[in-house]
Amino acid sequence: MKLMKKHPLALVIGSALATAYIAPAMAQNDNEHEHTHQELERIVVTANPLDRTALESAQPIYVLTGDSLREAQAPTLGETLRNLPGIQSTYYSPTASSPVIRGLDGPRVRILQNGLDVGDISRGGPDHAISTESMTAEQIEVLRGPATLLYGSGASGGIVNVVDNRVPRTAINELEGQVSAGVGSAANERTLAASLRHGTGNFAFHIDGFKRDADDYRVPEFVDPDGERSQLINNSFTDDVGGTVGASFVGQRGFIGASYGRLERQYGIPGHSDDHGDDQGGHDHGGDDHGGHDAGIFADMVQDRFQILGQLNNPFAGIERININFGYTELTHQEIEGSVVESAFELEQTELRVTARHQELAGWRGAFGVQLKRDDYASSGFEAFTPSSETNLVGAFWLAEQRVDQITYELGARLEHVELSTEGLEDISYRPFSASAGATYQASDALRFSANIAYSERAPMAAELFSNGAHFATRTFDIGGIYEIHEDHSHGDHDHSHDHAEEYHLAFRDYALSKERGANLDLGAHYHGERWHFDANLFYNRINDFIYTRNTGLLSSQLDADLGLGGGHDHDHGHDHDHSHDSSGLMVIQYTQADAELYGYEVSAHYLLSDEWHFGVWSDYTRAKLRSGGNVPRIPAQRTGLDVSYRQANWDAKVTYTQYWAQNDTAEFEAPTDSFGILSAYLNFYPQMAGRQDIAFYLRAENLNNRLGYVHNSFIRDYAPLPGTNIGLGVRMTF
């Protein structure tokens, strides 16, 4: 289907894209293009209510904005951030990749959009795409430490906040915006995005839109576990369109505004375990054949999102400002084969956060507030491996800082009440508490040391508790923590490898999973001199009752799992079911708990040899062990990177090399991954053109050495390696 014709918002998006091409010709060129590095000292982190910059925090904070964001932009948020030290991606092909921070992902990494939960189901499965878009983002922030407590106790990995300013916060006196267009060779990718802002008097308006279309992507020749030799990842296409409109009233004492956004995303689910054979032919979802390859099952995701943001300055004595953030999201996610909806997931999310920043008290600047959030989740269909559920959260938080001479102290605390309910079970409730304390010592203008210690508790999410079914996209049969697996003793001497008779069954546990309880220590040293920049971070994270998916060593054919909770489950395992999918060969994984420790480092150094030449080196490493013995599964490999940049007045170039080292610290039933290295190059040209304030043409050549690479932490790594050589061309314009 042609998504641009599905919804009236498509007309708005089309207007934004068309106007963006016309508007620059009318814009005044008051100053010529200047291509300089973004100075971290001037970048305010919007997710921190104390208006801290990236260099002022006791915890490492990454901010992508301006040229650095545009250079990193990729089809998914995980791929956009994956070259930052300490951050990799789940890499469920280019269609659905989420950030992995220091080995942690899923519910331990919160994804926000303008400070509100992104409102999707990506935290519950790596094959579910994140419903936010980097193409229309103005800034992406990655935070850890006390400030994360505003957004949830469970964000032990950190938070990622995508800022698109769809609700304008300041007055806009003239037309401004940006437009970009590009193509890529690895998947015949085509992208177009634009955003516009304008205002009159106290009113400010925002409109943005984007369109992306890509076919199945190409890779160096490889042999998958089924013995198939290929240079193409079938069913890895994507077809996305989205747009937003927003408006604000901006006065002397603050602002109030609202926005509406719609995202429509279709994408293939590569590596999907099925028994189609080749009878499906090429996929043609409304006329787009995406290269004519076997489509298999594809996802059709639609999200409607409303936001209301407001700020009132100096409302009464002692309070500097009050911020109100409200979001309402409706999301549908269908997994479709041909014209048949195999599974359907729906999420209705409502969130309210009220934050007040108080004036200095006994030397402490701070903010406090409350958060209310409700997730109403429904699932149905053959592949609905998680039942319908409802999650309600009430949280209160506090954050403060004080500067004494050269030391800045940071404190934070949060208390939550979380209640989960599903049909057939009594409600399960938790009361997580988290606290954090940090300090930054400014030894000189260039040298800074930081330390942070944190205690955090996390309540299990619904998928970790209630899952019970075949998850074909990850080639697993997922069992939640409310169940336990029992062996049928009558089959005790049965030969597993020669019969598919069920030898194990499920039973309800007498207790649900416990809260995770973690203690984290983070130490940093940062030097930003005239020529040298150096950053180093060491971390140690001990988590008691760590929740992870354990490979049981069983196949789903050996398990009688007919102890479900509704939600459309059907556990016939392919024995009598007339459906084309056969779940009998899926590996059984179960959400379980054990004490774990994770430790590692991120280090980077940059040297400015001259105004033209810039050299950099970086490395990151995470080690994750179970304290009872063994390793945490699917931990990203250690990396080392090099880059060389050269700049002139109106052009610059950069060459990068990233080495992914072998990962041999594997869990039970988990295979190691070999090392590989990827060479890439980037070229930007900034012509001086009348009527344009800022225009850039770019050329990017990724994986120039066409190296076959497997992402160790991907569930489908052996079926979907990294793309081969990709040549991209495009233009970016800001006015």
Coordinates of C-alpha atoms in Angstrom, one line a residue, residues 306-720:
F306 CA -0.6 13.7 21.2
Q307 CA 1.6 15.8 23.4
I308 CA 0.9 18.8 25.6
L309 CA 3.9 20.7 27.0
G310 CA 3.8 23.7 29.2
Q311 CA 6.1 25.8 31.4
L312 CA 5.2 28.6 33.9
N313 CA 8.1 30.7 35.2
N314 CA 8.1 32.0 38.8
P315 CA 4.5 30.8 39.6
F316 CA 4.9 31.6 43.3
A317 CA 7.6 32.2 45.9
G318 CA 10.4 29.6 46.1
I319 CA 9.6 28.0 42.7
E320 CA 11.5 29.1 39.6
R321 CA 9.3 27.2 37.1
I322 CA 6.8 24.4 36.7
N323 CA 6.8 22.1 33.7
I324 CA 3.8 20.0 32.7
N325 CA 4.3 17.2 30.2
F326 CA 1.3 15.1 29.0
G327 CA 1.3 12.5 26.3
Y328 CA -1.4 10.2 24.9
T329 CA -0.4 7.5 22.4
E330 CA -2.3 4.9 20.4
L331 CA -0.2 2.2 18.7
T332 CA -1.2 -0.8 16.6
H333 CA 1.4 -3.3 15.4
Q334 CA 0.2 -6.1 13.1
E335 CA 2.4 -8.9 11.8
I336 CA 1.0 -10.0 8.4
E337 CA 1.6 -12.8 6.0
G338 CA 0.1 -12.1 2.6
S339 CA -3.3 -10.6 3.5
V340 CA -3.7 -12.5 6.8
V341 CA -3.0 -10.8 10.1
E342 CA -1.0 -13.4 12.1
S343 CA -0.7 -11.3 15.2
A344 CA -1.9 -8.0 16.4
F345 CA -0.6 -5.9 19.3
E346 CA -2.2 -2.7 20.5
L347 CA -0.9 -0.2 23.1
E348 CA -2.8 2.7 24.6
Q349 CA -0.5 4.8 26.8
T350 CA -1.2 7.9 28.9
E351 CA 1.5 9.7 30.8
L352 CA 1.6 12.9 32.9
R353 CA 4.7 14.4 34.5
V354 CA 4.8 17.5 36.6
T355 CA 8.2 18.9 37.5
A356 CA 8.9 21.9 39.7
R357 CA 12.3 23.5 39.9
H358 CA 12.8 25.3 43.2
Q359 CA 15.1 28.2 44.1
E360 CA 18.3 27.6 46.0
L361 CA 17.7 26.1 49.5
A362 CA 20.8 25.9 51.8
G363 CA 22.9 26.1 48.7
W364 CA 21.0 23.3 46.8
R365 CA 19.3 23.9 43.4
G366 CA 16.8 21.2 42.7
A367 CA 13.7 19.9 41.1
F368 CA 11.0 17.5 42.3
G369 CA 7.8 16.1 40.8
V370 CA 5.4 13.3 40.1
Q371 CA 4.8 10.9 37.2
L372 CA 1.7 9.0 36.3
K373 CA 1.7 6.4 33.5
R374 CA -0.8 3.8 32.3
D375 CA -0.1 1.2 29.6
D376 CA -3.1 -0.8 28.3
Y377 CA -1.7 -3.5 26.1
A378 CA -3.7 -6.0 24.1
S379 CA -2.5 -8.9 21.9
S380 CA -4.2 -11.5 19.7
G381 CA -3.3 -14.0 17.0
F382 CA -1.2 -17.1 16.5
E383 CA 2.1 -15.4 17.3
A384 CA 0.9 -13.3 20.3
F385 CA 3.4 -14.7 22.8
T386 CA 2.5 -12.1 25.5
P387 CA -1.0 -11.9 26.8
S388 CA -3.0 -8.7 27.2
S389 CA -2.1 -6.8 30.3
E390 CA -2.3 -3.4 32.0
T391 CA 0.5 -1.6 33.8
N392 CA 0.0 1.4 36.1
L393 CA 2.8 3.5 37.5
V394 CA 2.9 6.3 40.1
G395 CA 6.2 7.8 40.8
A396 CA 7.7 10.7 42.8
F397 CA 11.2 12.0 42.2
W398 CA 13.7 14.6 43.5
L399 CA 17.0 15.9 42.0
A400 CA 19.4 18.5 43.4
E401 CA 22.9 19.9 43.0
Q402 CA 25.2 22.2 45.0
R403 CA 28.5 23.7 44.0
V404 CA 31.1 24.2 46.7
D405 CA 34.3 25.8 45.4
Q406 CA 35.5 23.4 42.7
I407 CA 33.2 20.5 43.5
T408 CA 29.6 20.1 42.3
Y409 CA 27.5 17.6 44.2
E410 CA 24.4 15.8 42.7
L411 CA 21.7 13.9 44.5
G412 CA 18.6 12.2 43.2
A413 CA 15.9 9.8 44.5
R414 CA 12.8 8.2 43.2
L415 CA 10.0 6.1 44.7
E416 CA 7.4 4.2 42.5
H417 CA 4.4 2.0 42.8
V418 CA 3.9 -0.3 39.9
E419 CA 0.9 -2.6 39.4
L420 CA 0.6 -5.2 36.6
S421 CA -2.6 -7.1 35.8
T422 CA -3.6 -9.7 33.3
E423 CA -6.6 -12.0 32.9
G424 CA -6.5 -15.1 35.1
L425 CA -4.1 -13.9 37.7
E426 CA -4.2 -11.7 40.7
D427 CA -2.6 -8.3 40.3
I428 CA 1.1 -8.1 40.9
S429 CA 2.6 -5.0 42.5
Y430 CA 6.0 -3.6 43.2
R431 CA 7.4 -0.6 45.0
P432 CA 10.8 0.2 43.6
F433 CA 13.1 2.8 45.2
S434 CA 16.2 4.3 43.6
A435 CA 18.8 6.8 44.7
S436 CA 21.9 8.3 43.2
A437 CA 24.8 10.6 44.4
G438 CA 27.6 12.1 42.4
A439 CA 30.3 14.7 42.4
T440 CA 32.3 16.6 39.8
Y441 CA 35.7 18.1 40.7
Q442 CA 36.9 20.9 38.4
A443 CA 40.7 20.6 38.8
S444 CA 41.3 23.3 36.1
D445 CA 39.6 24.9 33.2
A446 CA 40.5 21.8 31.1
L447 CA 40.6 19.0 33.6
R448 CA 37.6 17.5 35.4
F449 CA 37.1 14.3 37.5
S450 CA 33.7 12.8 38.2
A451 CA 32.2 10.0 40.4
N452 CA 28.8 8.7 40.8
I453 CA 27.2 5.9 43.0
A454 CA 23.7 4.7 42.5
Y455 CA 21.2 2.2 44.0
S456 CA 18.3 1.2 41.8
E457 CA 15.4 -1.1 41.9
R458 CA 13.4 -2.2 38.8
A459 CA 10.0 -3.9 38.6
P460 CA 9.7 -6.6 35.9
M461 CA 7.8 -5.6 32.8
A462 CA 4.7 -7.5 31.6
A463 CA 6.6 -9.4 28.9
E464 CA 9.2 -10.7 31.5
L465 CA 6.4 -12.0 33.6
F466 CA 3.6 -13.3 31.3
S467 CA 5.2 -14.4 28.0
N468 CA 4.2 -17.9 26.9
G469 CA 4.4 -18.6 23.2
A470 CA 6.3 -18.9 20.0
H471 CA 8.3 -15.7 19.1
F472 CA 9.1 -16.6 15.5
A473 CA 10.9 -13.3 14.9
T474 CA 13.7 -14.2 17.3
R475 CA 13.4 -18.0 16.6
T476 CA 12.6 -18.6 20.3
F477 CA 9.7 -19.9 22.4
D478 CA 9.5 -17.4 25.3
I479 CA 8.4 -18.3 28.8
G480 CA 7.7 -15.7 31.4
G481 CA 8.9 -15.6 35.0
I482 CA 5.5 -16.6 36.5
Y483 CA 6.0 -20.1 35.1
E484 CA 8.4 -22.9 36.0
I485 CA 9.3 -25.8 33.7
H486 CA 8.8 -29.4 35.1
E487 CA 10.1 -32.6 33.6
D488 CA 7.6 -35.4 33.0
H489 CA 9.3 -38.3 34.7
S490 CA 7.6 -40.8 32.6
H491 CA 9.8 -39.5 29.8
G492 CA 12.9 -39.4 31.9
D493 CA 14.9 -41.8 29.7
H494 CA 13.6 -40.5 26.4
D495 CA 15.9 -39.7 23.6
H496 CA 15.3 -36.0 22.9
S497 CA 16.9 -36.0 19.5
H498 CA 14.7 -38.7 17.9
D499 CA 11.2 -37.8 19.0
H500 CA 9.1 -34.7 19.4
A501 CA 6.9 -36.0 22.2
E502 CA 6.4 -33.4 24.9
E503 CA 8.6 -34.3 27.9
Y504 CA 8.2 -31.1 29.9
H505 CA 5.3 -29.0 31.0
L506 CA 4.6 -25.6 32.6
A507 CA 3.3 -24.8 36.0
F508 CA 2.6 -21.6 37.8
R509 CA 5.3 -20.5 40.3
D510 CA 4.3 -19.8 43.9
Y511 CA 5.8 -16.4 43.5
A512 CA 6.4 -13.9 40.7
L513 CA 9.8 -12.5 39.8
S514 CA 11.4 -10.2 42.4
K515 CA 12.5 -6.6 41.9
E516 CA 16.0 -6.2 40.5
R517 CA 18.3 -4.4 43.0
G518 CA 21.4 -2.9 41.6
A519 CA 24.4 -0.9 42.9
N520 CA 26.5 1.1 40.4
L521 CA 29.8 2.9 40.6
D522 CA 31.0 5.2 37.8
L523 CA 34.3 7.0 37.7
G524 CA 35.4 9.5 35.0
A525 CA 38.3 11.7 34.0
H526 CA 37.9 14.4 31.3
Y527 CA 40.5 16.7 29.8
H528 CA 39.5 19.2 27.1
G529 CA 42.5 21.3 26.3
E530 CA 43.4 23.4 23.3
R531 CA 44.7 20.5 21.3
W532 CA 44.0 17.4 23.3
H533 CA 40.6 16.0 24.3
F534 CA 40.5 12.9 26.5
D535 CA 37.6 11.1 28.2
A536 CA 37.7 8.0 30.2
N537 CA 34.9 6.2 32.2
L538 CA 35.1 3.1 34.4
F539 CA 32.0 1.4 35.6
Y540 CA 31.0 -1.4 37.9
N541 CA 27.3 -2.6 38.2
R542 CA 26.2 -5.3 40.5
I543 CA 22.6 -6.3 40.1
N544 CA 20.9 -8.8 42.4
D545 CA 18.0 -10.8 41.0
F546 CA 19.0 -9.7 37.5
I547 CA 16.3 -10.7 35.0
Y548 CA 17.6 -12.2 31.8
T549 CA 16.5 -14.8 29.2
R550 CA 18.1 -18.1 29.9
N551 CA 18.4 -20.7 27.1
T552 CA 16.9 -23.8 28.6
G553 CA 18.4 -26.2 26.1
L554 CA 15.0 -27.4 25.2
L555 CA 13.1 -27.3 21.9
S556 CA 9.5 -26.2 21.9
S557 CA 8.4 -29.7 20.7
Q558 CA 9.5 -31.0 24.1
L559 CA 7.4 -28.6 26.0
D560 CA 3.6 -28.7 26.8
A561 CA 3.0 -25.0 27.2
D562 CA -0.8 -25.1 27.2
L563 CA -1.0 -23.1 30.5
G564 CA -1.5 -19.7 29.0
L565 CA -3.3 -16.6 30.1
G566 CA -5.4 -16.0 27.0
G567 CA -4.5 -13.3 24.6
G568 CA -4.9 -15.4 21.5
H569 CA -2.2 -18.0 22.3
D570 CA -2.2 -21.3 20.5
H571 CA 0.5 -23.8 21.5
D572 CA 0.0 -26.6 19.1
H573 CA 3.7 -26.6 18.2
G574 CA 2.8 -27.5 14.7
H575 CA 1.4 -31.0 15.6
D576 CA -2.2 -30.5 14.4
H577 CA -2.3 -26.9 13.5
D578 CA -3.2 -26.2 9.9
H579 CA -1.1 -23.0 9.9
S580 CA 2.0 -22.8 7.7
H581 CA 4.2 -22.0 10.7
D582 CA 5.8 -24.8 12.7
S583 CA 7.1 -23.9 16.2
S584 CA 8.4 -27.3 17.0
G585 CA 12.0 -26.4 16.4
L586 CA 12.2 -23.2 18.4
M587 CA 14.6 -23.0 21.3
V588 CA 12.9 -22.4 24.6
I589 CA 14.1 -19.4 26.6
Q590 CA 12.8 -18.3 29.9
Y591 CA 12.9 -15.1 31.9
T592 CA 14.8 -16.0 35.1
Q593 CA 16.8 -14.3 37.8
A594 CA 20.3 -14.5 39.1
D595 CA 22.8 -12.2 40.7
A596 CA 25.1 -10.5 38.1
E597 CA 27.9 -8.1 37.7
L598 CA 28.8 -5.9 34.8
Y599 CA 31.9 -3.8 34.5
G600 CA 33.9 -2.2 31.8
Y601 CA 35.2 1.1 30.4
E602 CA 34.8 3.7 27.6
V603 CA 37.8 5.8 26.6
S604 CA 38.4 8.2 23.8
A605 CA 41.2 10.6 22.9
H606 CA 41.3 13.3 20.2
Y607 CA 44.2 15.4 19.0
L608 CA 44.0 18.5 16.9
L609 CA 47.2 18.5 15.0
S610 CA 46.2 21.7 13.2
D611 CA 43.1 23.6 12.2
E612 CA 42.8 21.1 9.4
W613 CA 43.9 17.8 10.8
H614 CA 42.1 15.9 13.6
F615 CA 43.0 12.4 14.9
G616 CA 40.9 10.3 17.2
V617 CA 40.9 6.9 18.9
W618 CA 38.4 5.2 21.2
S619 CA 37.5 1.9 22.7
D620 CA 34.7 0.4 24.8
Y621 CA 34.3 -2.9 26.7
T622 CA 31.6 -4.6 28.8
R623 CA 32.0 -7.8 30.8
A624 CA 28.9 -9.3 32.2
K625 CA 29.0 -12.4 34.5
L626 CA 26.6 -14.3 36.7
R627 CA 27.9 -14.5 40.2
S628 CA 26.9 -18.1 40.5
G629 CA 29.0 -18.9 37.4
G630 CA 28.7 -18.4 33.7
N631 CA 28.0 -15.3 31.6
V632 CA 25.1 -13.1 30.8
P633 CA 23.9 -13.9 27.3
R634 CA 24.2 -11.7 24.2
I635 CA 26.7 -9.1 25.5
P636 CA 28.2 -6.9 22.8
A637 CA 31.8 -7.4 21.8
Q638 CA 34.7 -5.1 22.7
R639 CA 35.4 -2.4 20.1
T640 CA 38.3 -0.1 19.1
G641 CA 37.9 2.7 16.7
L642 CA 40.2 5.1 14.8
D643 CA 39.3 8.2 12.8
V644 CA 41.2 10.9 10.8
S645 CA 39.5 14.1 9.7
Y646 CA 40.6 16.9 7.4
R647 CA 38.8 20.2 7.1
Q648 CA 39.0 23.1 4.7
A649 CA 36.8 26.2 4.4
N650 CA 34.0 24.6 2.4
W651 CA 34.6 20.9 2.7
D652 CA 35.7 18.2 5.1
A653 CA 36.5 14.5 5.0
K654 CA 36.8 11.8 7.5
V655 CA 37.9 8.2 7.4
T656 CA 37.0 5.8 10.2
Y657 CA 37.9 2.2 11.1
T658 CA 36.1 0.2 13.8
Q659 CA 37.4 -3.1 15.0
Y660 CA 34.8 -5.5 16.6
W661 CA 36.8 -8.0 18.7
A662 CA 35.8 -11.6 19.0
Q663 CA 33.3 -12.3 21.7
N664 CA 34.1 -15.6 23.5
D665 CA 32.5 -14.8 26.9
T666 CA 29.3 -16.6 26.1
A667 CA 26.4 -18.1 28.0
E668 CA 25.3 -21.7 27.9
F669 CA 24.1 -22.8 24.4
E670 CA 25.5 -19.5 23.0
A671 CA 28.1 -19.6 20.2
P672 CA 31.0 -17.2 20.1
T673 CA 31.5 -14.5 17.4
D674 CA 34.6 -13.8 15.3
S675 CA 36.2 -10.5 15.1
F676 CA 35.9 -8.2 12.1
G677 CA 36.7 -4.6 11.1
I678 CA 34.8 -2.0 9.1
L679 CA 36.4 0.8 7.1
S680 CA 34.2 3.9 6.2
A681 CA 34.7 7.3 4.7
Y682 CA 32.7 10.5 4.7
L683 CA 32.9 13.7 2.5
N684 CA 30.9 16.9 3.0
F685 CA 30.9 19.9 0.7
Y686 CA 29.5 23.3 1.7
P687 CA 29.0 25.5 -1.3
Q688 CA 28.4 29.2 -0.9
M689 CA 25.0 29.8 -2.6
A690 CA 22.9 32.9 -2.7
G691 CA 19.7 32.6 -0.7
R692 CA 20.9 29.7 1.3
Q693 CA 22.2 30.0 4.8
D694 CA 23.5 26.5 5.2
I695 CA 23.6 23.8 2.5
A696 CA 25.7 20.7 2.4
F697 CA 26.2 17.9 -0.1
Y698 CA 27.5 14.6 1.4
L699 CA 29.0 11.4 0.2
R700 CA 29.3 8.4 2.6
A701 CA 30.9 5.1 1.9
E702 CA 30.3 2.6 4.7
N703 CA 32.0 -0.8 5.0
L704 CA 34.3 0.0 2.1
N705 CA 36.2 -3.2 2.7
N706 CA 32.9 -5.1 2.3
R707 CA 33.6 -7.1 5.5
L708 CA 31.2 -9.8 6.7
G709 CA 30.2 -8.9 10.3
Y710 CA 27.9 -10.5 12.8
V711 CA 26.5 -8.5 15.7
H712 CA 27.0 -10.8 18.7
N713 CA 24.0 -9.6 20.7
S714 CA 21.5 -9.9 17.9
F715 CA 19.0 -12.8 18.2
I716 CA 19.2 -13.3 14.4
R717 CA 22.9 -12.6 13.9
D718 CA 23.5 -15.7 11.8
Y719 CA 20.6 -14.8 9.5
A720 CA 21.1 -11.1 9.2

